[in-house]
mmCIF file with all atom_site columns, C-alpha atoms in Angstrom:
data_model
loop_
_atom_site.group_PDB
_atom_site.id
_atom_site.type_symbol
_atom_site.label_atom_id
_atom_site.label_alt_id
_atom_site.label_comp_id
_atom_site.label_asym_id
_atom_site.label_entity_id
_atom_site.label_seq_id
_atom_site.pdbx_PDB_ins_code
_atom_site.Cartn_x
_atom_site.Cartn_y
_atom_site.Cartn_z
_atom_site.occupancy
_atom_site.B_iso_or_equiv
_atom_site.pdbx_formal_charge
_atom_site.auth_seq_id
_atom_site.auth_comp_id
_atom_site.auth_asym_id
_atom_site.auth_atom_id
_atom_site.pdbx_PDB_model_num
ATOM 1   C CA . MET A 1 1   ? -159.270 130.548 -136.892 1.00 73.00 ? 1   MET A CA 1
ATOM 2   C CA . ARG A 1 2   ? -162.572 129.544 -135.257 1.00 85.00 ? 2   ARG A CA 1
ATOM 3   C CA . THR A 1 3   ? -163.220 133.123 -134.158 1.00 91.00 ? 3   THR A CA 1
ATOM 4   C CA . GLN A 1 4   ? -162.585 134.437 -137.680 1.00 94.00 ? 4   GLN A CA 1
ATOM 5   C CA . LEU A 1 5   ? -164.895 131.860 -139.264 1.00 95.00 ? 5   LEU A CA 1
ATOM 6   C CA . PHE A 1 6   ? -167.581 132.473 -136.633 1.00 96.00 ? 6   PHE A CA 1
ATOM 7   C CA . ARG A 1 7   ? -167.429 136.248 -137.228 1.00 95.00 ? 7   ARG A CA 1
ATOM 8   C CA . ALA A 1 8   ? -167.418 135.855 -141.033 1.00 95.00 ? 8   ALA A CA 1
ATOM 9   C CA . TYR A 1 9   ? -170.455 133.576 -140.929 1.00 95.00 ? 9   TYR A CA 1
ATOM 10  C CA . ILE A 1 10  ? -172.408 135.713 -138.460 1.00 96.00 ? 10  ILE A CA 1
ATOM 11  C CA . GLU A 1 11  ? -171.723 138.934 -140.359 1.00 96.00 ? 11  GLU A CA 1
ATOM 12  C CA . LYS A 1 12  ? -172.712 137.285 -143.635 1.00 94.00 ? 12  LYS A CA 1
ATOM 13  C CA . ALA A 1 13  ? -175.959 136.068 -142.024 1.00 95.00 ? 13  ALA A CA 1
ATOM 14  C CA . ILE A 1 14  ? -176.933 139.404 -140.461 1.00 97.00 ? 14  ILE A CA 1
ATOM 15  C CA . GLY A 1 15  ? -175.560 141.668 -143.188 1.00 96.00 ? 15  GLY A CA 1
ATOM 16  C CA . HIS A 1 16  ? -173.542 143.942 -140.922 1.00 97.00 ? 16  HIS A CA 1
ATOM 17  C CA . ARG A 1 17  ? -170.749 143.943 -138.334 1.00 95.00 ? 17  ARG A CA 1
ATOM 18  C CA . MET A 1 18  ? -171.425 142.018 -135.129 1.00 93.00 ? 18  MET A CA 1
ATOM 19  C CA . GLU A 1 19  ? -170.651 145.097 -133.038 1.00 93.00 ? 19  GLU A CA 1
ATOM 20  C CA . GLU A 1 20  ? -173.735 146.796 -134.455 1.00 95.00 ? 20  GLU A CA 1
ATOM 21  C CA . SER A 1 21  ? -175.993 144.308 -132.667 1.00 96.00 ? 21  SER A CA 1
ATOM 22  C CA . GLU A 1 22  ? -176.558 143.507 -129.042 1.00 96.00 ? 22  GLU A CA 1
ATOM 23  C CA . LEU A 1 23  ? -175.184 140.112 -128.040 1.00 95.00 ? 23  LEU A CA 1
ATOM 24  C CA . VAL A 1 24  ? -177.420 137.465 -126.551 1.00 97.00 ? 24  VAL A CA 1
ATOM 25  C CA . TYR A 1 25  ? -176.545 133.853 -125.761 1.00 97.00 ? 25  TYR A CA 1
ATOM 26  C CA . LEU A 1 26  ? -177.888 130.564 -127.004 1.00 97.00 ? 26  LEU A CA 1
ATOM 27  C CA . THR A 1 27  ? -178.568 128.280 -124.077 1.00 97.00 ? 27  THR A CA 1
ATOM 28  C CA . GLY A 1 28  ? -177.327 124.719 -124.027 1.00 96.00 ? 28  GLY A CA 1
ATOM 29  C CA . ASP A 1 29  ? -180.803 123.514 -124.968 1.00 96.00 ? 29  ASP A CA 1
ATOM 30  C CA . GLU A 1 30  ? -181.033 125.924 -127.898 1.00 97.00 ? 30  GLU A CA 1
ATOM 31  C CA . ALA A 1 31  ? -177.565 124.904 -129.112 1.00 97.00 ? 31  ALA A CA 1
ATOM 32  C CA . ALA A 1 32  ? -178.416 121.204 -128.777 1.00 97.00 ? 32  ALA A CA 1
ATOM 33  C CA . GLU A 1 33  ? -181.680 121.675 -130.660 1.00 96.00 ? 33  GLU A CA 1
ATOM 34  C CA . ALA A 1 34  ? -179.816 123.476 -133.452 1.00 97.00 ? 34  ALA A CA 1
ATOM 35  C CA . LEU A 1 35  ? -177.148 120.755 -133.629 1.00 97.00 ? 35  LEU A CA 1
ATOM 36  C CA . LEU A 1 36  ? -179.698 117.943 -133.632 1.00 96.00 ? 36  LEU A CA 1
ATOM 37  C CA . THR A 1 37  ? -180.749 119.074 -137.099 1.00 94.00 ? 37  THR A CA 1
ATOM 38  C CA . LEU A 1 38  ? -177.397 117.678 -138.287 1.00 94.00 ? 38  LEU A CA 1
ATOM 39  C CA . THR A 1 39  ? -178.227 114.122 -137.211 1.00 92.00 ? 39  THR A CA 1
ATOM 40  C CA . GLY A 1 40  ? -180.218 113.418 -140.364 1.00 91.00 ? 40  GLY A CA 1
ATOM 41  C CA . ARG A 1 41  ? -177.030 113.688 -142.388 1.00 91.00 ? 41  ARG A CA 1
ATOM 42  C CA . PHE A 1 42  ? -175.633 110.654 -140.589 1.00 90.00 ? 42  PHE A CA 1
ATOM 43  C CA . ALA A 1 43  ? -178.788 108.534 -140.590 1.00 88.00 ? 43  ALA A CA 1
ATOM 44  C CA . LYS A 1 44  ? -178.354 106.707 -143.894 1.00 88.00 ? 44  LYS A CA 1
ATOM 45  C CA . ASN A 1 45  ? -174.805 105.518 -143.162 1.00 89.00 ? 45  ASN A CA 1
ATOM 46  C CA . ILE A 1 46  ? -174.619 105.636 -139.372 1.00 90.00 ? 46  ILE A CA 1
ATOM 47  C CA . ALA A 1 47  ? -173.680 101.946 -139.028 1.00 88.00 ? 47  ALA A CA 1
ATOM 48  C CA . GLN A 1 48  ? -170.698 102.357 -141.333 1.00 91.00 ? 48  GLN A CA 1
ATOM 49  C CA . ILE A 1 49  ? -169.604 105.706 -139.895 1.00 92.00 ? 49  ILE A CA 1
ATOM 50  C CA . ARG A 1 50  ? -169.686 104.602 -136.284 1.00 89.00 ? 50  ARG A CA 1
ATOM 51  C CA . SER A 1 51  ? -167.670 101.472 -137.094 1.00 90.00 ? 51  SER A CA 1
ATOM 52  C CA . ILE A 1 52  ? -164.690 103.515 -138.348 1.00 92.00 ? 52  ILE A CA 1
ATOM 53  C CA . PRO A 1 53  ? -161.994 104.176 -135.749 1.00 92.00 ? 53  PRO A CA 1
ATOM 54  C CA . TYR A 1 54  ? -161.457 107.839 -134.930 1.00 93.00 ? 54  TYR A CA 1
ATOM 55  C CA . ASN A 1 55  ? -158.372 109.155 -136.721 1.00 94.00 ? 55  ASN A CA 1
ATOM 56  C CA . SER A 1 56  ? -157.176 112.634 -135.779 1.00 95.00 ? 56  SER A CA 1
ATOM 57  C CA . SER A 1 57  ? -155.373 113.018 -139.104 1.00 97.00 ? 57  SER A CA 1
ATOM 58  C CA . PHE A 1 58  ? -158.824 113.680 -140.647 1.00 97.00 ? 58  PHE A CA 1
ATOM 59  C CA . GLU A 1 59  ? -159.648 116.605 -138.349 1.00 97.00 ? 59  GLU A CA 1
ATOM 60  C CA . LYS A 1 60  ? -158.429 119.183 -140.881 1.00 97.00 ? 60  LYS A CA 1
ATOM 61  C CA . GLU A 1 61  ? -160.696 117.657 -143.531 1.00 97.00 ? 61  GLU A CA 1
ATOM 62  C CA . ALA A 1 62  ? -163.639 117.862 -141.110 1.00 97.00 ? 62  ALA A CA 1
ATOM 63  C CA . ASP A 1 63  ? -162.838 121.538 -140.497 1.00 97.00 ? 63  ASP A CA 1
ATOM 64  C CA . ALA A 1 64  ? -162.663 122.192 -144.242 1.00 96.00 ? 64  ALA A CA 1
ATOM 65  C CA . ILE A 1 65  ? -166.089 120.589 -144.682 1.00 96.00 ? 65  ILE A CA 1
ATOM 66  C CA . ILE A 1 66  ? -167.625 122.788 -141.985 1.00 96.00 ? 66  ILE A CA 1
ATOM 67  C CA . GLU A 1 67  ? -165.957 125.903 -143.397 1.00 95.00 ? 67  GLU A CA 1
ATOM 68  C CA . SER A 1 68  ? -167.101 125.121 -146.927 1.00 94.00 ? 68  SER A CA 1
ATOM 69  C CA . GLU A 1 69  ? -170.667 124.567 -145.786 1.00 92.00 ? 69  GLU A CA 1
ATOM 70  C CA . VAL A 1 70  ? -171.026 127.753 -143.784 1.00 93.00 ? 70  VAL A CA 1
ATOM 71  C CA . LEU A 1 71  ? -169.256 130.032 -146.273 1.00 90.00 ? 71  LEU A CA 1
ATOM 72  C CA . ARG A 1 72  ? -170.222 128.459 -149.612 1.00 90.00 ? 72  ARG A CA 1
ATOM 73  C CA . ASN A 1 73  ? -173.353 126.426 -148.840 1.00 88.00 ? 73  ASN A CA 1
ATOM 74  C CA . THR A 1 74  ? -171.772 123.138 -149.895 1.00 90.00 ? 74  THR A CA 1
ATOM 75  C CA . ASP A 1 75  ? -172.841 119.791 -148.522 1.00 88.00 ? 75  ASP A CA 1
ATOM 76  C CA . TRP A 1 76  ? -170.756 117.018 -146.977 1.00 91.00 ? 76  TRP A CA 1
ATOM 77  C CA . SER A 1 77  ? -170.986 114.618 -149.945 1.00 88.00 ? 77  SER A CA 1
ATOM 78  C CA . ALA A 1 78  ? -167.275 114.848 -150.808 1.00 89.00 ? 78  ALA A CA 1
ATOM 79  C CA . ALA A 1 79  ? -166.155 113.988 -147.270 1.00 93.00 ? 79  ALA A CA 1
ATOM 80  C CA . SER A 1 80  ? -164.135 110.841 -146.701 1.00 95.00 ? 80  SER A CA 1
ATOM 81  C CA . ALA A 1 81  ? -165.549 108.172 -144.415 1.00 94.00 ? 81  ALA A CA 1
ATOM 82  C CA . GLU A 1 82  ? -162.890 109.060 -141.849 1.00 95.00 ? 82  GLU A CA 1
ATOM 83  C CA . ALA A 1 83  ? -163.925 112.727 -141.886 1.00 96.00 ? 83  ALA A CA 1
ATOM 84  C CA . TRP A 1 84  ? -167.530 111.640 -141.347 1.00 96.00 ? 84  TRP A CA 1
ATOM 85  C CA . ARG A 1 85  ? -166.326 109.744 -138.271 1.00 95.00 ? 85  ARG A CA 1
ATOM 86  C CA . VAL A 1 86  ? -164.568 112.880 -136.973 1.00 96.00 ? 86  VAL A CA 1
ATOM 87  C CA . LEU A 1 87  ? -167.757 114.894 -137.560 1.00 96.00 ? 87  LEU A CA 1
ATOM 88  C CA . LEU A 1 88  ? -169.830 112.252 -135.740 1.00 95.00 ? 88  LEU A CA 1
ATOM 89  C CA . GLU A 1 89  ? -167.518 112.367 -132.723 1.00 95.00 ? 89  GLU A CA 1
ATOM 90  C CA . ARG A 1 90  ? -167.503 116.143 -132.668 1.00 96.00 ? 90  ARG A CA 1
ATOM 91  C CA . LEU A 1 91  ? -171.275 116.283 -132.935 1.00 96.00 ? 91  LEU A CA 1
ATOM 92  C CA . SER A 1 92  ? -171.805 113.782 -130.126 1.00 95.00 ? 92  SER A CA 1
ATOM 93  C CA . GLN A 1 93  ? -169.344 115.625 -127.883 1.00 96.00 ? 93  GLN A CA 1
ATOM 94  C CA . ALA A 1 94  ? -170.778 119.048 -128.797 1.00 97.00 ? 94  ALA A CA 1
ATOM 95  C CA . LEU A 1 95  ? -174.204 117.782 -127.741 1.00 96.00 ? 95  LEU A CA 1
ATOM 96  C CA . MET A 1 96  ? -172.730 116.694 -124.400 1.00 96.00 ? 96  MET A CA 1
ATOM 97  C CA . VAL A 1 97  ? -171.102 120.111 -123.920 1.00 97.00 ? 97  VAL A CA 1
ATOM 98  C CA . ALA A 1 98  ? -174.416 121.814 -124.701 1.00 97.00 ? 98  ALA A CA 1
ATOM 99  C CA . GLN A 1 99  ? -176.305 119.680 -122.213 1.00 96.00 ? 99  GLN A CA 1
ATOM 100 C CA . LEU A 1 100 ? -173.696 120.197 -119.487 1.00 96.00 ? 100 LEU A CA 1
ATOM 101 C CA . ASN A 1 101 ? -173.920 123.946 -119.986 1.00 95.00 ? 101 ASN A CA 1
ATOM 102 C CA . GLN A 1 102 ? -177.688 123.741 -119.770 1.00 95.00 ? 102 GLN A CA 1
ATOM 103 C CA . PHE A 1 103 ? -177.496 121.637 -116.600 1.00 95.00 ? 103 PHE A CA 1
ATOM 104 C CA . HIS A 1 104 ? -175.235 124.239 -114.989 1.00 95.00 ? 104 HIS A CA 1
ATOM 105 C CA . GLN A 1 105 ? -177.390 127.063 -116.420 1.00 95.00 ? 105 GLN A CA 1
ATOM 106 C CA . LYS A 1 106 ? -174.433 128.659 -118.163 1.00 95.00 ? 106 LYS A CA 1
ATOM 107 C CA . PRO A 1 107 ? -174.886 130.687 -121.358 1.00 94.00 ? 107 PRO A CA 1
ATOM 108 C CA . LEU A 1 108 ? -173.168 128.965 -124.240 1.00 96.00 ? 108 LEU A CA 1
ATOM 109 C CA . ILE A 1 109 ? -172.921 130.675 -127.626 1.00 96.00 ? 109 ILE A CA 1
ATOM 110 C CA . PRO A 1 110 ? -172.798 134.469 -128.030 1.00 95.00 ? 110 PRO A CA 1
ATOM 111 C CA . ILE A 1 111 ? -174.845 135.573 -131.019 1.00 97.00 ? 111 ILE A CA 1
ATOM 112 C CA . PRO A 1 112 ? -176.222 138.903 -132.220 1.00 97.00 ? 112 PRO A CA 1
ATOM 113 C CA . GLU A 1 113 ? -179.845 139.338 -131.221 1.00 97.00 ? 113 GLU A CA 1
ATOM 114 C CA . ASP A 1 114 ? -180.783 139.735 -134.895 1.00 97.00 ? 114 ASP A CA 1
ATOM 115 C CA . LEU A 1 115 ? -179.243 136.438 -136.035 1.00 97.00 ? 115 LEU A CA 1
ATOM 116 C CA . PRO A 1 116 ? -182.139 134.517 -137.626 1.00 96.00 ? 116 PRO A CA 1
ATOM 117 C CA . ALA A 1 117 ? -183.035 131.221 -135.977 1.00 95.00 ? 117 ALA A CA 1
ATOM 118 C CA . ASP A 1 118 ? -182.314 129.368 -139.230 1.00 94.00 ? 118 ASP A CA 1
ATOM 119 C CA . ALA A 1 119 ? -178.664 130.417 -138.832 1.00 96.00 ? 119 ALA A CA 1
ATOM 120 C CA . TRP A 1 120 ? -178.298 128.936 -135.346 1.00 97.00 ? 120 TRP A CA 1
ATOM 121 C CA . THR A 1 121 ? -177.257 125.491 -136.597 1.00 96.00 ? 121 THR A CA 1
ATOM 122 C CA . SER A 1 122 ? -174.284 126.820 -138.523 1.00 96.00 ? 122 SER A CA 1
ATOM 123 C CA . ALA A 1 123 ? -173.362 129.165 -135.674 1.00 97.00 ? 123 ALA A CA 1
ATOM 124 C CA . ALA A 1 124 ? -173.453 126.267 -133.199 1.00 97.00 ? 124 ALA A CA 1
ATOM 125 C CA . MET A 1 125 ? -171.532 124.025 -135.595 1.00 97.00 ? 125 MET A CA 1
ATOM 126 C CA . ILE A 1 126 ? -168.736 126.584 -135.914 1.00 97.00 ? 126 ILE A CA 1
ATOM 127 C CA . PHE A 1 127 ? -168.651 127.494 -132.235 1.00 97.00 ? 127 PHE A CA 1
ATOM 128 C CA . LEU A 1 128 ? -168.711 123.933 -130.905 1.00 97.00 ? 128 LEU A CA 1
ATOM 129 C CA . MET A 1 129 ? -167.476 121.633 -133.684 1.00 97.00 ? 129 MET A CA 1
ATOM 130 C CA . TYR A 1 130 ? -164.993 123.591 -135.804 1.00 97.00 ? 130 TYR A CA 1
ATOM 131 C CA . ASP A 1 131 ? -161.368 123.001 -134.771 1.00 96.00 ? 131 ASP A CA 1
ATOM 132 C CA . MET A 1 132 ? -162.751 121.129 -131.780 1.00 95.00 ? 132 MET A CA 1
ATOM 133 C CA . LYS A 1 133 ? -160.382 119.790 -129.180 1.00 95.00 ? 133 LYS A CA 1
ATOM 134 C CA . LEU A 1 134 ? -162.370 116.848 -127.877 1.00 93.00 ? 134 LEU A CA 1
ATOM 135 C CA . PRO A 1 135 ? -163.325 117.590 -124.257 1.00 92.00 ? 135 PRO A CA 1
ATOM 136 C CA . PHE A 1 136 ? -164.179 113.970 -123.420 1.00 92.00 ? 136 PHE A CA 1
ATOM 137 C CA . PRO A 1 137 ? -162.320 110.700 -123.999 1.00 91.00 ? 137 PRO A CA 1
ATOM 138 C CA . LEU A 1 138 ? -163.032 108.863 -127.218 1.00 88.00 ? 138 LEU A CA 1
ATOM 139 C CA . THR A 1 139 ? -165.484 106.016 -126.850 1.00 73.00 ? 139 THR A CA 1
ATOM 140 C CA . ASP A 1 140 ? -166.496 103.117 -129.021 1.00 64.00 ? 140 ASP A CA 1
ATOM 141 C CA . LYS A 1 141 ? -169.314 104.347 -131.252 1.00 59.00 ? 141 LYS A CA 1
ATOM 142 C CA . SER A 1 142 ? -170.221 100.975 -132.766 1.00 60.00 ? 142 SER A CA 1
ATOM 143 C CA . ASP A 1 143 ? -173.605 100.989 -131.013 1.00 60.00 ? 143 ASP A CA 1
ATOM 144 C CA . PHE A 1 144 ? -174.103 104.760 -130.942 1.00 59.00 ? 144 PHE A CA 1
ATOM 145 C CA . SER A 1 145 ? -177.429 106.305 -131.828 1.00 61.00 ? 145 SER A CA 1
ATOM 146 C CA . PHE A 1 146 ? -178.609 109.884 -131.592 1.00 56.00 ? 146 PHE A CA 1
ATOM 147 C CA . PRO A 1 147 ? -181.247 110.801 -129.019 1.00 56.00 ? 147 PRO A CA 1
ATOM 148 C CA . MET A 1 148 ? -184.693 111.054 -130.493 1.00 50.00 ? 148 MET A CA 1
ATOM 149 C CA . ARG A 1 149 ? -185.805 114.609 -131.118 1.00 51.00 ? 149 ARG A CA 1
ATOM 150 C CA . THR A 1 150 ? -188.699 115.571 -128.934 1.00 48.00 ? 150 THR A CA 1
ATOM 151 C CA . VAL A 1 151 ? -191.333 118.150 -129.582 1.00 44.00 ? 151 VAL A CA 1
ATOM 152 C CA . PRO A 1 152 ? -190.500 121.375 -127.728 1.00 45.00 ? 152 PRO A CA 1
ATOM 153 C CA . GLY A 1 153 ? -192.858 122.129 -124.864 1.00 47.00 ? 153 GLY A CA 1
ATOM 154 C CA . SER A 1 154 ? -194.086 125.223 -126.670 1.00 42.00 ? 154 SER A CA 1
ATOM 155 C CA . LEU A 1 155 ? -195.532 123.021 -129.411 1.00 43.00 ? 155 LEU A CA 1
ATOM 156 C CA . THR A 1 156 ? -197.232 120.415 -127.231 1.00 44.00 ? 156 THR A CA 1
ATOM 157 C CA . ARG A 1 157 ? -200.891 120.594 -126.403 1.00 42.00 ? 157 ARG A CA 1
ATOM 158 C CA . GLN A 1 158 ? -201.522 121.978 -122.922 1.00 41.00 ? 158 GLN A CA 1
#
């Protein structure tokens, strides 16, 4: 299902079949930067979300939220608190996967070269968070906070 959703989203974003474009790869850093844009969604209620125990029975709801966003441009406002917790765990683990791939200098997410940069977040969300089998053990998130976004080197004064 993830592959079908990924293809549907990408083809909607570029306006043609993926095979008509050359594939390039997002690096771990590029994927992490794209995913970090999602952290603002959690900011207002992070204390409540991180206090909820992870419950795998809400994984399908989390997938439905991601699918609805990328295909119909809906937001996450109708999500249950438990689905928010699943999304938080997936996001934190997806960020770890991205950074590990970057550390090992492995390409991460195949995308068409003509996929606009503003579509990278949704592409990364589908590729790493949709139908995610958690690669790391669950941890207590009661004191979890997202890393602060830093200014990319290309934007800093030399």
